[in-house]
């Protein structure tokens, strides 16, 4: 048994006192991420590098203290919320770009680097980092690795898995090791691949070797306006069936458009039923004709208008609306519960209908904004957590929507991860044997159950009743046992 | 009704404003204090979460909680990028009003600050008397000599203030003074003279009037106007800020546009409607007054007169927070500069990141202020501009210090001064 005071002192001995957070009000701001889950850690610590990180992990293992890695806390599945309290390891002191190697088109970065800063730095060499989550101004590369993040431009180029060559990690057991390297296709087991998307349950990433790709020679951005979500969804399939792979193909429904327009004034038609935001890129002689046929497909399927961005500024504005759309829902309701289902593109229309039927049945408002090209839905259920019982209704509706996705032959997460919120749905998709093998991977990296507990895999006891433990928390002064 | 957790319930941050934040985190990297510390409690999302926790009775309003709000620059960069439309500026102003009313460890300096803001800054004659020696010193020979010698002769806080003084403060220009009128004027506008602005930056006012006059607009420094109250509101003294707002509304009747060349004052005055919304006698007049307020660059750009002038220099424009983030004016100043022959406008990294001046912030939080100034100094050293142009007196002062820190020889000018100088060189046809 150890007291909080001792814990803090030992963390401070490793990382320096200013890099340990332990006061009540300072911990309060580490109880959340982008979701509605909440739980406060006993302490938050900010190591400077891999060796300090490893020392912290070993200390926590020695004390039997749960560990939760945290990037920017923009996660949408509760991944960085310390479900069983313990210690949160933040990466905000590790946010440098260590190297950009334009000849080999790679960059080596620290995990706390905000995603967008890599593309900004690489632009000087005519390169960029392809995965562009809508949260890219804030979310970290380390968090992206953990969630195998995607983004609008991953339709043609692929998600984080396709753009990370190597990782330096501190394993859950406290070892420092490299997975993969500076070149693709390293021989041996692809542990790099296993680590990407592991949601901080196998260890902490401390360095990332990222692949950079050339900036496209030309870009056409189209905004197709529809009266109904059905027409827009049908168009998505038609465009892919016609053999095109747009760089991005994003859908927003009426509610989302209204919020985005209110918050970001990006020139969206707030009275439309749905829009598709389409981007085509490549050599001008290819892009021009492609854009023309994409436009024709849209019009044929009922688009009332197809606008084209005429300048970089107009393009930026169209994307600003899409990238801010989720946050902009704050204009409509104080909370949202975001889902992240994937369905086969051919089932988009049906599943969208189920989503609206389910939310209607629960008397809830639901907005939709999603990566249509990938069939990656993001229904956002809107509510006010201060209304008694609201959260329970939302969670119930969310579960039904996820069920509908799975029944349509889809899956539980496109890019936000399973985290805390969806681990209980895993048995819908995986057999006990499947899950058991996944569990064994954890053991390989030294996770005996306390490393980001209650995430990703269905957990045993001790992981329930998160948000409701304020009382116990208030009682825990510095000398309480933790 | 349950009793409020806030000491000044009438000015408490509203639950509606607080719950607007969906903690998406998209604002955190726009925040200068988060950029420096990497701590969530020094980020906008963290500061809102703390306010909400106090509002909901989860934590008490302790000194430690207050310190996180105190470190906020009120630059409102977070507000400008928030997709959810969280009114951070309004939240923090109300939170600061609570902090000011709460019992505190540092009650004595707080009281002193409030006293000085009320009785010196807001009183033109007292302010003039206090600033006079500083103005004399700023342009004096002994100062230049001491600077050359590089001697460290003042304690650090005073030295920081000293370094901010402009190198060539013009004659003061106060409400009621007459302004240059070179040419025929077809319309009139009010020139807002402000507090420190008029004392230390009279030249900026004169330049403003000249630029306007060349465009057929006669600027008048109407008598009776005074401090806008922004410094008081940011320090949590909303009651006094309201008094000052009412005084200006009374002093400036009519419907002529009110031209403001200090971004902080302009932002505050554009929000008079909000500040006085609960005052039945003034609410409507305040809203009408606010609608007349124009930033200098906004007003001049809208006149859309053909480009003129000559300004052969490498110019780094630095956004004033309360222009770019609070008033959302970014393009107009750049466009005006770009249109001048010879002007080579360069974008330096972090041009829209707060310089750390932030009203009286550089005196209250010297450590963070200096860290932000150093970022500017580094950017200046790398891009080596001849001239640094901005749109707010506090920023101008901070850039004087940053230029010195960078060890480069750049001039620091207000946008109005740069335009005026360019147009004097090659007068409009
Ligand atoms: C408005 C909004 C829009 C979004 N849009 C998208 C989108 O388009 N595509 C998308 O994929 N996601 C999106 N997200 C989700 C989120 O931004 C991503 O999941 C992102 O990758 C999380 O990064 P983070 O730094 O915020 O990590 P956090 O939220 O702090 O953590 C996420 C997970 O990563 C783990 N982790 C963090 N750092 C490390 C590390 N160094 N080593 C190991 N594990 C670590 C944590 O333990 C946790 O499990 C969006 C979120 C918001 C709020
Ligand atoms: S202030 Fe706005 S951008 Fe920042 S976390 Fe809240 S909702 Fe998101
Ligand atoms: S006003 Fe400026 S310093 Fe304060 S939270 Fe917002 S961005 Fe940060």
mmCIF file of C-alpha atoms and ligand atoms in Angstrom, chain B residues 30-33 44 47 72-78 88, ligand 3:
data_model
loop_
_atom_site.group_PDB
_atom_site.id
_atom_site.type_symbol
_atom_site.label_atom_id
_atom_site.label_comp_id
_atom_site.label_asym_id
_atom_site.label_seq_id
_atom_site.Cartn_x
_atom_site.Cartn_y
_atom_site.Cartn_z
ATOM 1 C CA UNK B 30 -4.358 27.727 -30.434
ATOM 2 C CA UNK B 31 -3.743 28.631 -26.793
ATOM 3 C CA UNK B 32 -0.417 30.314 -26.024
ATOM 4 C CA UNK B 33 -0.334 29.204 -22.403
ATOM 5 C CA UNK B 44 -9.081 26.806 -22.729
ATOM 6 C CA UNK B 47 -10.180 26.574 -17.800
ATOM 7 C CA UNK B 72 -5.073 33.246 -19.175
ATOM 8 C CA UNK B 73 -4.074 36.096 -21.484
ATOM 9 C CA UNK B 74 -7.677 36.681 -22.536
ATOM 10 C CA UNK B 75 -6.327 36.693 -26.072
ATOM 11 C CA UNK B 76 -9.389 34.766 -27.284
ATOM 12 C CA UNK B 77 -7.475 32.700 -29.812
ATOM 13 C CA UNK B 78 -9.466 29.751 -28.483
ATOM 14 C CA UNK B 88 -14.788 32.203 -24.066
HETATM 15 S S1 LIG C 3 -7.933 33.421 -24.118
HETATM 16 FE FE1 LIG C 3 -5.915 32.891 -24.937
HETATM 17 S S2 LIG C 3 -4.718 32.297 -23.137
HETATM 18 FE FE2 LIG C 3 -6.862 32.290 -22.497
HETATM 19 S S3 LIG C 3 -7.517 30.170 -22.784
HETATM 20 FE FE3 LIG C 3 -8.031 31.261 -24.693
HETATM 21 S S4 LIG C 3 -6.275 30.952 -26.034
HETATM 22 FE FE4 LIG C 3 -5.617 30.426 -23.940
#
